[in-house]
Short mmCIF file of N, CA and C in Angstrom, two decimals:
data_model
loop_
_atom_site.label_atom_id
_atom_site.label_comp_id
_atom_site.label_asym_id
_atom_site.label_seq_id
_atom_site.Cartn_x
_atom_site.Cartn_y
_atom_site.Cartn_z
N MET U 925 -165.87 -148.17 145.34
CA MET U 925 -166.91 -147.72 144.81
C MET U 925 -167.22 -146.76 146.57
N ASN U 926 -167.44 -145.49 145.81
CA ASN U 926 -167.99 -144.12 146.82
C ASN U 926 -169.56 -144.71 146.94
N GLN U 927 -169.34 -144.65 148.32
CA GLN U 927 -171.00 -144.63 148.62
C GLN U 927 -172.14 -143.66 148.43
N LEU U 928 -173.58 -143.61 147.62
CA LEU U 928 -173.86 -143.09 147.48
C LEU U 928 -174.59 -141.77 148.69
N GLN U 929 -174.58 -140.56 148.08
CA GLN U 929 -174.84 -139.87 149.43
C GLN U 929 -176.33 -140.12 149.38
N ARG U 930 -176.95 -139.41 150.27
CA ARG U 930 -178.40 -139.28 150.83
C ARG U 930 -178.95 -138.02 151.20
N THR U 931 -180.32 -137.37 150.67
CA THR U 931 -181.11 -136.50 151.10
C THR U 931 -181.94 -136.65 152.41
N LEU U 932 -182.32 -135.72 153.16
CA LEU U 932 -182.57 -135.78 154.45
C LEU U 932 -184.43 -136.66 153.92
N PHE U 933 -184.87 -136.55 153.33
CA PHE U 933 -185.67 -137.27 152.86
C PHE U 933 -185.61 -138.23 151.90
N TYR U 934 -184.37 -139.01 152.21
CA TYR U 934 -184.30 -139.99 151.34
C TYR U 934 -185.69 -141.25 152.02
N ASP U 935 -185.36 -141.36 153.10
CA ASP U 935 -186.43 -142.38 154.16
C ASP U 935 -188.22 -142.48 153.12
N ARG U 936 -188.50 -140.90 153.28
CA ARG U 936 -189.73 -140.85 152.90
C ARG U 936 -190.05 -140.94 151.25
N HIS U 937 -189.11 -141.04 150.52
CA HIS U 937 -188.93 -141.14 149.01
C HIS U 937 -189.25 -142.64 149.19
N VAL U 938 -188.27 -143.17 149.83
CA VAL U 938 -188.56 -144.91 150.10
C VAL U 938 -189.81 -145.60 150.70
N SER U 939 -190.43 -144.91 151.58
CA SER U 939 -191.10 -145.26 151.83
C SER U 939 -192.79 -145.13 150.93
N ALA U 940 -192.23 -143.84 150.32
CA ALA U 940 -193.80 -143.90 149.30
C ALA U 940 -193.62 -144.69 147.85
N GLY U 941 -192.64 -145.32 147.82
CA GLY U 941 -192.19 -146.40 146.73
C GLY U 941 -191.73 -145.79 145.79
N ALA U 942 -190.84 -144.80 146.25
CA ALA U 942 -189.77 -144.31 145.04
C ALA U 942 -188.87 -145.23 144.43
N LYS U 943 -188.35 -145.45 142.99
CA LYS U 943 -187.24 -146.29 142.47
C LYS U 943 -186.42 -145.06 142.77
N MET U 944 -185.00 -145.51 143.12
CA MET U 944 -184.44 -145.05 143.65
C MET U 944 -183.22 -144.93 142.56
N VAL U 945 -182.00 -143.85 142.23
CA VAL U 945 -181.26 -144.27 141.61
C VAL U 945 -180.18 -143.12 141.36
N ASP U 946 -178.72 -143.48 141.01
CA ASP U 946 -177.48 -142.56 141.21
C ASP U 946 -177.83 -141.32 140.43
N PHE U 947 -177.54 -140.39 140.86
CA PHE U 947 -178.09 -139.22 140.29
C PHE U 947 -176.84 -138.02 140.95
N GLY U 948 -176.03 -138.05 140.24
CA GLY U 948 -174.49 -136.99 140.63
C GLY U 948 -174.12 -137.44 141.88
N GLY U 949 -173.66 -138.52 142.47
CA GLY U 949 -173.62 -139.16 143.71
C GLY U 949 -174.63 -138.93 144.40
N TRP U 950 -175.80 -138.68 144.53
CA TRP U 950 -176.82 -138.61 145.69
C TRP U 950 -177.74 -139.88 145.02
N GLU U 951 -178.17 -140.62 145.87
CA GLU U 951 -179.26 -141.93 145.71
C GLU U 951 -180.91 -140.86 145.98
N MET U 952 -181.07 -141.18 144.47
CA MET U 952 -182.38 -139.92 144.05
C MET U 952 -183.96 -140.54 143.98
N PRO U 953 -184.73 -139.96 143.84
CA PRO U 953 -185.85 -140.60 143.61
C PRO U 953 -186.05 -140.23 141.61
N VAL U 954 -186.31 -141.15 141.02
CA VAL U 954 -186.24 -140.92 140.05
C VAL U 954 -188.02 -141.39 139.59
N MET U 955 -188.84 -142.09 140.15
CA MET U 955 -190.37 -142.20 139.77
C MET U 955 -190.51 -142.93 141.34
N TYR U 956 -192.18 -142.44 140.69
CA TYR U 956 -192.96 -143.19 141.79
C TYR U 956 -193.89 -144.39 141.64
N PRO U 957 -194.23 -145.41 142.54
CA PRO U 957 -195.34 -146.09 141.83
C PRO U 957 -196.63 -145.67 140.79
N THR U 958 -196.88 -143.85 141.27
CA THR U 958 -198.12 -143.56 140.35
C THR U 958 -197.36 -143.63 138.75
N GLY U 959 -196.34 -143.33 138.27
CA GLY U 959 -195.54 -143.34 137.00
C GLY U 959 -195.09 -141.94 136.43
N ILE U 960 -193.88 -141.93 135.87
CA ILE U 960 -193.70 -140.46 135.22
C ILE U 960 -195.01 -139.75 134.50
N ILE U 961 -195.72 -140.54 134.05
CA ILE U 961 -196.45 -139.51 133.22
C ILE U 961 -197.17 -138.70 134.03
N LYS U 962 -198.32 -139.36 135.08
CA LYS U 962 -198.84 -138.71 135.96
C LYS U 962 -198.48 -138.23 136.66
N GLU U 963 -197.03 -138.06 137.37
CA GLU U 963 -196.22 -137.20 137.59
C GLU U 963 -196.32 -135.75 136.97
N HIS U 964 -196.01 -136.65 135.58
CA HIS U 964 -195.77 -134.87 134.76
C HIS U 964 -196.35 -134.41 134.61
N LEU U 965 -197.56 -134.72 134.23
CA LEU U 965 -198.70 -134.43 134.09
C LEU U 965 -199.37 -133.42 135.68
N SER U 966 -199.59 -133.90 136.79
CA SER U 966 -199.80 -133.53 137.99
C SER U 966 -199.23 -131.95 138.04
N THR U 967 -197.82 -131.91 137.72
CA THR U 967 -197.12 -130.97 137.66
C THR U 967 -197.35 -129.99 136.90
N ARG U 968 -197.26 -130.48 135.54
CA ARG U 968 -197.58 -129.11 134.68
C ARG U 968 -199.49 -128.70 134.73
N LYS U 969 -200.19 -129.10 135.21
CA LYS U 969 -201.55 -128.73 135.24
C LYS U 969 -202.04 -128.71 136.99
N GLY U 970 -201.23 -128.46 138.00
CA GLY U 970 -201.23 -128.33 139.39
C GLY U 970 -199.75 -127.75 139.57
N ALA U 971 -199.64 -128.53 140.65
CA ALA U 971 -198.50 -128.36 141.40
C ALA U 971 -197.57 -130.10 141.42
N GLY U 972 -195.93 -129.72 142.23
CA GLY U 972 -195.62 -130.56 142.72
C GLY U 972 -194.71 -130.30 143.05
N LEU U 973 -194.11 -131.12 144.12
CA LEU U 973 -193.14 -131.05 145.33
C LEU U 973 -191.52 -132.29 144.83
N PHE U 974 -190.68 -131.20 144.72
CA PHE U 974 -189.37 -132.00 144.42
C PHE U 974 -188.36 -131.90 145.33
N ASP U 975 -187.87 -132.91 145.97
CA ASP U 975 -186.78 -133.24 146.62
C ASP U 975 -184.99 -132.55 145.74
N VAL U 976 -184.63 -131.14 146.01
CA VAL U 976 -183.57 -130.75 145.41
C VAL U 976 -182.24 -130.56 146.24
N SER U 977 -182.12 -131.16 147.25
CA SER U 977 -181.73 -131.09 148.34
C SER U 977 -179.84 -131.72 147.82
N HIS U 978 -179.66 -132.18 146.26
CA HIS U 978 -178.43 -132.88 146.25
C HIS U 978 -177.70 -132.08 145.73
N MET U 979 -178.74 -130.92 145.13
CA MET U 979 -177.97 -129.63 144.63
C MET U 979 -176.69 -128.60 145.63
N GLY U 980 -175.67 -128.23 144.84
CA GLY U 980 -174.68 -127.86 145.77
C GLY U 980 -175.40 -126.23 146.34
N ARG U 981 -175.27 -125.86 147.66
CA ARG U 981 -175.71 -125.05 148.09
C ARG U 981 -174.07 -123.73 149.00
N PHE U 982 -173.84 -122.70 148.29
CA PHE U 982 -173.17 -122.05 148.72
C PHE U 982 -173.80 -120.79 149.06
N ILE U 983 -173.41 -120.17 150.74
CA ILE U 983 -173.31 -119.07 150.81
C ILE U 983 -172.42 -118.18 150.78
N ILE U 984 -172.38 -116.87 150.33
CA ILE U 984 -171.68 -115.59 150.34
C ILE U 984 -172.28 -114.74 150.94
N ARG U 985 -171.62 -114.05 151.83
CA ARG U 985 -172.05 -112.99 152.59
C ARG U 985 -170.80 -112.18 152.87
N GLY U 986 -171.27 -111.00 153.36
CA GLY U 986 -170.05 -110.00 153.96
C GLY U 986 -170.52 -108.82 152.80
N LYS U 987 -169.93 -107.54 153.07
CA LYS U 987 -169.88 -106.04 153.07
C LYS U 987 -169.23 -106.16 151.03
N ASP U 988 -168.47 -107.00 150.70
CA ASP U 988 -168.43 -107.32 150.13
C ASP U 988 -168.87 -108.25 148.56
N ALA U 989 -169.66 -108.65 149.33
CA ALA U 989 -171.16 -109.80 148.84
C ALA U 989 -170.90 -109.59 147.05
N LEU U 990 -172.13 -108.74 146.82
CA LEU U 990 -172.64 -107.89 146.17
C LEU U 990 -171.19 -107.62 145.08
N LYS U 991 -170.13 -107.49 145.29
CA LYS U 991 -169.41 -106.82 144.57
C LYS U 991 -168.72 -108.10 144.04
N PHE U 992 -168.58 -109.13 144.78
CA PHE U 992 -167.93 -110.65 144.44
C PHE U 992 -169.18 -111.02 142.94
N LEU U 993 -170.03 -111.08 143.37
CA LEU U 993 -170.93 -112.13 142.76
C LEU U 993 -171.03 -110.98 141.31
N GLN U 994 -171.02 -109.51 141.55
CA GLN U 994 -170.93 -108.93 140.19
C GLN U 994 -169.78 -109.63 138.97
N HIS U 995 -168.68 -109.53 139.82
CA HIS U 995 -167.16 -109.97 139.02
C HIS U 995 -167.65 -111.74 138.43
N THR U 996 -168.55 -112.38 139.51
CA THR U 996 -168.01 -113.99 139.35
C THR U 996 -169.35 -114.15 138.76
N LEU U 997 -170.60 -113.61 138.50
CA LEU U 997 -171.63 -114.25 137.62
C LEU U 997 -171.94 -113.62 136.30
N THR U 998 -172.68 -113.69 135.76
CA THR U 998 -172.93 -113.25 134.29
C THR U 998 -174.16 -112.13 134.56
N ASN U 999 -175.16 -112.09 135.87
CA ASN U 999 -176.40 -111.64 135.60
C ASN U 999 -176.06 -110.17 136.57
N ASN U 1000 -176.80 -109.11 136.97
CA ASN U 1000 -176.91 -108.40 137.60
C ASN U 1000 -177.65 -108.73 138.99
N ALA U 1001 -176.58 -109.10 139.49
CA ALA U 1001 -176.80 -109.58 141.05
C ALA U 1001 -177.74 -108.13 142.35
N ALA U 1002 -177.04 -106.85 141.57
CA ALA U 1002 -177.83 -105.93 142.07
C ALA U 1002 -179.18 -105.58 142.02
N ALA U 1003 -179.88 -106.40 140.72
CA ALA U 1003 -181.49 -106.58 140.66
C ALA U 1003 -182.05 -107.22 141.72
N LEU U 1004 -181.31 -107.96 142.49
CA LEU U 1004 -182.55 -108.69 143.33
C LEU U 1004 -182.75 -107.68 144.36
N ASP U 1005 -183.91 -107.89 145.03
CA ASP U 1005 -184.94 -107.43 146.04
C ASP U 1005 -185.32 -108.15 146.71
N ILE U 1006 -184.86 -108.46 147.94
CA ILE U 1006 -185.43 -109.48 149.01
C ILE U 1006 -186.78 -109.49 148.87
N ARG U 1007 -187.48 -108.39 149.05
CA ARG U 1007 -188.77 -108.83 148.59
C ARG U 1007 -189.50 -109.23 147.50
N THR U 1008 -188.78 -108.21 146.38
CA THR U 1008 -189.92 -108.44 144.89
C THR U 1008 -189.40 -109.66 143.85
N THR U 1009 -188.22 -109.78 143.95
CA THR U 1009 -187.44 -110.21 143.45
C THR U 1009 -185.83 -110.95 143.57
N GLY U 1010 -186.48 -111.99 144.53
CA GLY U 1010 -185.31 -112.55 145.03
C GLY U 1010 -184.36 -113.78 144.88
N ALA U 1011 -184.62 -113.83 143.55
CA ALA U 1011 -184.18 -115.03 142.88
C ALA U 1011 -183.80 -115.04 141.28
N GLN U 1012 -182.80 -115.18 140.91
CA GLN U 1012 -182.34 -115.22 139.17
C GLN U 1012 -181.89 -116.50 139.08
N TYR U 1013 -181.95 -116.26 137.80
CA TYR U 1013 -181.27 -117.79 136.91
C TYR U 1013 -179.80 -116.98 136.61
N THR U 1014 -178.84 -117.67 136.64
CA THR U 1014 -177.40 -117.20 136.20
C THR U 1014 -176.38 -118.19 135.52
N LEU U 1015 -175.57 -117.70 135.04
CA LEU U 1015 -174.16 -118.37 134.71
C LEU U 1015 -172.99 -117.83 135.21
N ILE U 1016 -172.09 -119.35 135.29
CA ILE U 1016 -170.45 -118.82 136.30
C ILE U 1016 -169.99 -119.21 135.30
N PRO U 1017 -169.39 -117.97 134.76
CA PRO U 1017 -168.62 -117.48 133.15
C PRO U 1017 -167.30 -118.38 133.93
N ASN U 1018 -166.18 -118.51 133.08
CA ASN U 1018 -164.81 -118.59 133.30
C ASN U 1018 -163.72 -117.37 132.45
N GLU U 1019 -162.66 -117.83 132.27
CA GLU U 1019 -162.62 -116.78 132.18
C GLU U 1019 -162.10 -116.08 131.07
N THR U 1020 -162.35 -117.13 129.66
CA THR U 1020 -162.21 -116.88 128.44
C THR U 1020 -163.87 -116.28 127.99
N GLY U 1021 -164.92 -116.54 129.02
CA GLY U 1021 -166.19 -116.34 128.46
C GLY U 1021 -167.24 -117.47 128.36
N GLY U 1022 -166.63 -118.69 128.29
CA GLY U 1022 -167.19 -120.39 128.99
C GLY U 1022 -167.96 -119.95 129.63
N ALA U 1023 -168.99 -121.11 130.21
CA ALA U 1023 -169.77 -121.48 131.10
C ALA U 1023 -169.28 -122.60 131.99
N VAL U 1024 -169.08 -122.25 132.97
CA VAL U 1024 -168.25 -122.99 134.48
C VAL U 1024 -169.84 -124.28 134.61
N ASP U 1025 -170.82 -123.16 134.87
CA ASP U 1025 -171.90 -123.94 135.26
C ASP U 1025 -173.10 -122.93 135.75
N ASP U 1026 -174.05 -123.55 135.65
CA ASP U 1026 -175.60 -122.71 135.44
C ASP U 1026 -175.74 -122.66 136.68
N ALA U 1027 -176.51 -121.66 137.62
CA ALA U 1027 -176.78 -121.43 138.64
C ALA U 1027 -178.14 -120.85 139.13
N TYR U 1028 -178.10 -120.97 140.25
CA TYR U 1028 -179.22 -120.47 140.71
C TYR U 1028 -179.22 -119.25 141.87
N LEU U 1029 -179.36 -117.98 142.02
CA LEU U 1029 -178.21 -117.06 142.87
C LEU U 1029 -180.33 -116.07 143.80
N TYR U 1030 -180.28 -116.68 145.09
CA TYR U 1030 -181.14 -116.27 145.87
C TYR U 1030 -180.67 -114.90 146.99
N ARG U 1031 -181.63 -114.33 147.05
CA ARG U 1031 -180.98 -113.05 148.66
C ARG U 1031 -182.15 -113.26 149.13
N PHE U 1032 -181.72 -113.74 150.34
CA PHE U 1032 -182.41 -113.41 151.42
C PHE U 1032 -182.73 -112.50 152.53
N LYS U 1033 -181.55 -111.69 152.54
CA LYS U 1033 -181.12 -110.85 153.45
C LYS U 1033 -180.08 -109.83 153.15
N GLU U 1034 -179.95 -108.89 153.54
CA GLU U 1034 -178.83 -108.10 153.25
C GLU U 1034 -177.76 -108.73 153.74
N ASP U 1035 -176.64 -108.44 152.35
CA ASP U 1035 -175.37 -108.99 151.75
C ASP U 1035 -174.92 -110.40 152.50
N GLU U 1036 -175.72 -111.18 151.89
CA GLU U 1036 -176.06 -112.61 152.26
C GLU U 1036 -176.94 -113.20 150.64
N TYR U 1037 -175.97 -114.13 150.07
CA TYR U 1037 -176.73 -114.73 149.04
C TYR U 1037 -176.52 -116.10 148.86
N LEU U 1038 -177.40 -116.88 148.77
CA LEU U 1038 -177.42 -118.30 148.02
C LEU U 1038 -177.25 -118.39 147.23
N LEU U 1039 -175.90 -119.47 146.37
CA LEU U 1039 -176.01 -120.01 144.97
C LEU U 1039 -176.22 -121.30 145.45
N VAL U 1040 -178.10 -121.63 144.47
CA VAL U 1040 -177.80 -123.25 143.76
C VAL U 1040 -176.89 -124.03 143.11
N VAL U 1041 -175.50 -124.38 143.14
CA VAL U 1041 -175.12 -125.43 141.93
C VAL U 1041 -175.59 -126.63 141.42
N ASN U 1042 -175.34 -126.90 140.29
CA ASN U 1042 -175.46 -128.65 140.17
C ASN U 1042 -174.41 -129.63 140.48
N ALA U 1043 -175.73 -130.58 141.41
CA ALA U 1043 -174.62 -131.51 142.09
C ALA U 1043 -173.26 -132.13 141.72
N ALA U 1044 -173.64 -132.66 140.23
CA ALA U 1044 -172.48 -133.45 139.78
C ALA U 1044 -171.11 -132.30 139.73
N ASN U 1045 -171.60 -130.05 139.57
CA ASN U 1045 -170.99 -129.60 139.45
C ASN U 1045 -169.95 -128.94 140.43
N ARG U 1046 -170.26 -129.30 142.08
CA ARG U 1046 -170.63 -128.70 143.20
C ARG U 1046 -168.53 -128.49 143.21
N ASP U 1047 -168.20 -129.65 143.45
CA ASP U 1047 -166.54 -129.51 143.28
C ASP U 1047 -165.69 -128.45 142.65
N LYS U 1048 -166.09 -128.25 141.38
CA LYS U 1048 -165.84 -128.15 140.46
C LYS U 1048 -165.57 -126.46 140.57
N ASP U 1049 -167.06 -125.98 140.87
CA ASP U 1049 -167.41 -124.86 141.10
C ASP U 1049 -166.95 -124.22 142.31
N TRP U 1050 -166.93 -124.95 143.47
CA TRP U 1050 -166.06 -124.74 144.66
C TRP U 1050 -164.77 -123.86 144.39
N GLU U 1051 -164.19 -124.71 143.77
CA GLU U 1051 -162.60 -124.77 143.32
C GLU U 1051 -162.45 -123.40 142.37
N HIS U 1052 -163.40 -123.40 141.44
CA HIS U 1052 -164.08 -122.24 140.99
C HIS U 1052 -163.52 -120.89 141.36
N PHE U 1053 -164.83 -120.66 142.70
CA PHE U 1053 -164.61 -119.29 143.29
C PHE U 1053 -163.67 -119.60 144.48
N GLN U 1054 -163.21 -120.52 144.79
CA GLN U 1054 -161.82 -120.18 145.70
C GLN U 1054 -160.72 -119.31 144.58
N THR U 1055 -160.23 -119.73 143.59
CA THR U 1055 -159.32 -118.70 143.20
C THR U 1055 -159.67 -117.89 142.44
N LEU U 1056 -161.20 -117.08 142.67
CA LEU U 1056 -161.54 -115.84 142.43
C LEU U 1056 -161.83 -114.83 143.91
N LEU U 1057 -161.70 -115.70 145.12
CA LEU U 1057 -161.62 -115.35 146.44
C LEU U 1057 -160.44 -114.65 146.82
N ARG U 1058 -159.25 -114.84 145.92
CA ARG U 1058 -158.19 -114.25 146.12
C ARG U 1058 -157.93 -112.85 145.87
N GLU U 1059 -158.68 -112.22 145.12
CA GLU U 1059 -159.19 -111.02 144.61
C GLU U 1059 -160.15 -110.56 145.38
N ALA U 1060 -161.10 -110.65 146.69
CA ALA U 1060 -161.97 -110.41 147.12
C ALA U 1060 -161.45 -109.57 148.76
N ASP U 1061 -162.11 -108.85 149.21
CA ASP U 1061 -161.85 -108.41 150.73
C ASP U 1061 -162.88 -109.11 151.60
N ASP U 1062 -163.52 -108.16 152.34
CA ASP U 1062 -164.96 -108.46 153.38
C ASP U 1062 -165.90 -109.65 152.87
N ILE U 1063 -165.53 -110.69 152.18
CA ILE U 1063 -166.67 -111.96 151.90
C ILE U 1063 -166.09 -113.31 152.90
N GLU U 1064 -167.76 -114.02 152.77
CA GLU U 1064 -166.90 -115.07 153.23
C GLU U 1064 -167.89 -115.99 152.54
N LEU U 1065 -167.40 -117.58 151.67
CA LEU U 1065 -168.06 -118.13 151.22
C LEU U 1065 -168.27 -119.27 151.74
N MET U 1066 -169.01 -120.17 152.03
CA MET U 1066 -169.28 -120.97 152.60
C MET U 1066 -170.00 -122.17 151.90
N ASP U 1067 -169.71 -123.28 151.80
CA ASP U 1067 -170.39 -124.63 151.06
C ASP U 1067 -171.50 -125.40 152.78
N ARG U 1068 -172.61 -125.06 151.93
CA ARG U 1068 -173.59 -125.67 152.83
C ARG U 1068 -174.51 -126.13 152.72
N THR U 1069 -173.90 -127.38 151.19
CA THR U 1069 -174.83 -128.30 150.97
C THR U 1069 -175.10 -129.44 151.94
N HIS U 1070 -174.79 -129.99 152.47
CA HIS U 1070 -174.88 -131.02 153.76
C HIS U 1070 -175.48 -130.35 154.92
N GLU U 1071 -175.66 -128.75 154.96
CA GLU U 1071 -176.56 -128.51 155.98
C GLU U 1071 -177.90 -127.47 155.85
N ILE U 1072 -177.98 -127.30 154.79
CA ILE U 1072 -179.56 -127.19 154.11
C ILE U 1072 -179.79 -128.03 153.15
N SER U 1073 -181.46 -128.33 153.46
CA SER U 1073 -182.49 -129.42 152.28
C SER U 1073 -183.08 -128.04 151.44
N MET U 1074 -183.56 -129.02 150.69
CA MET U 1074 -184.68 -127.93 149.55
C MET U 1074 -185.45 -128.66 149.01
N LEU U 1075 -186.51 -127.81 149.00
CA LEU U 1075 -187.92 -128.73 147.99
C LEU U 1075 -188.00 -127.38 147.10
N SER U 1076 -188.42 -127.98 146.22
CA SER U 1076 -189.34 -127.13 145.18
C SER U 1076 -189.95 -127.04 144.35
N LEU U 1077 -191.40 -126.57 144.86
CA LEU U 1077 -192.71 -126.56 144.29
C LEU U 1077 -192.69 -126.11 142.87
N GLN U 1078 -193.17 -126.61 142.05
CA GLN U 1078 -192.98 -126.47 140.49
C GLN U 1078 -194.81 -127.01 139.72
N GLY U 1079 -195.35 -125.48 139.29
CA GLY U 1079 -196.04 -126.01 138.29
C GLY U 1079 -197.21 -124.66 138.97
N PRO U 1080 -198.29 -124.35 137.58
CA PRO U 1080 -199.25 -123.62 138.05
C PRO U 1080 -199.80 -123.04 138.81
N LYS U 1081 -200.01 -124.20 139.98
CA LYS U 1081 -200.55 -123.74 141.36
C LYS U 1081 -199.64 -123.53 142.50
N SER U 1082 -198.37 -123.59 142.24
CA SER U 1082 -197.55 -123.53 143.39
C SER U 1082 -197.68 -122.11 143.81
N ARG U 1083 -197.85 -120.89 143.17
CA ARG U 1083 -198.08 -119.65 143.98
C ARG U 1083 -199.25 -119.70 144.90
N ARG U 1084 -200.40 -119.86 144.89
CA ARG U 1084 -201.53 -120.12 145.25
C ARG U 1084 -201.48 -121.37 146.58
N ILE U 1085 -200.49 -122.40 146.52
CA ILE U 1085 -200.54 -123.37 147.27
C ILE U 1085 -199.75 -122.45 148.53
N LEU U 1086 -198.59 -121.94 148.00
CA LEU U 1086 -198.15 -121.05 149.08
C LEU U 1086 -198.40 -120.43 149.87
N GLN U 1087 -199.45 -119.35 149.11
CA GLN U 1087 -200.04 -118.38 149.36
C GLN U 1087 -201.02 -118.57 150.90
N ASN U 1088 -201.33 -120.13 150.33
CA ASN U 1088 -202.50 -120.54 151.45
C ASN U 1088 -201.87 -120.76 152.48
#
């Protein structure tokens, strides 16, 4: 039996009383003592903070990074502007037009992107991109899943909280 992976925030989840479950090979919180309904309503009415560190995180960088992403994703990666539109939901298509996975693409600086993929599909997605890299020139693809942690602030008050 494989040991479950843990995010950087595992100890905080446990100390807050979270019920931990296997989620895509990661030990993740499914609910806290306040209960799922209260958590859900708090997020829908205000904001909730979620540990999404279990998701796969690939860095794509280099002079031909945009060209590579335009070829390997369904959305227009060129539409990402670092200051105004730094992220987009996208699909990773296969050679027949089906979906390998869905993902989020982020652009934080020139010629460098972060692609966040589903935890359960990380290895499959990585292998898919490896086959496509053979056609790319000046590009570097790195799996940073274990080096980068992620939190997601969700809900209608999220923007205001972050601005403050």
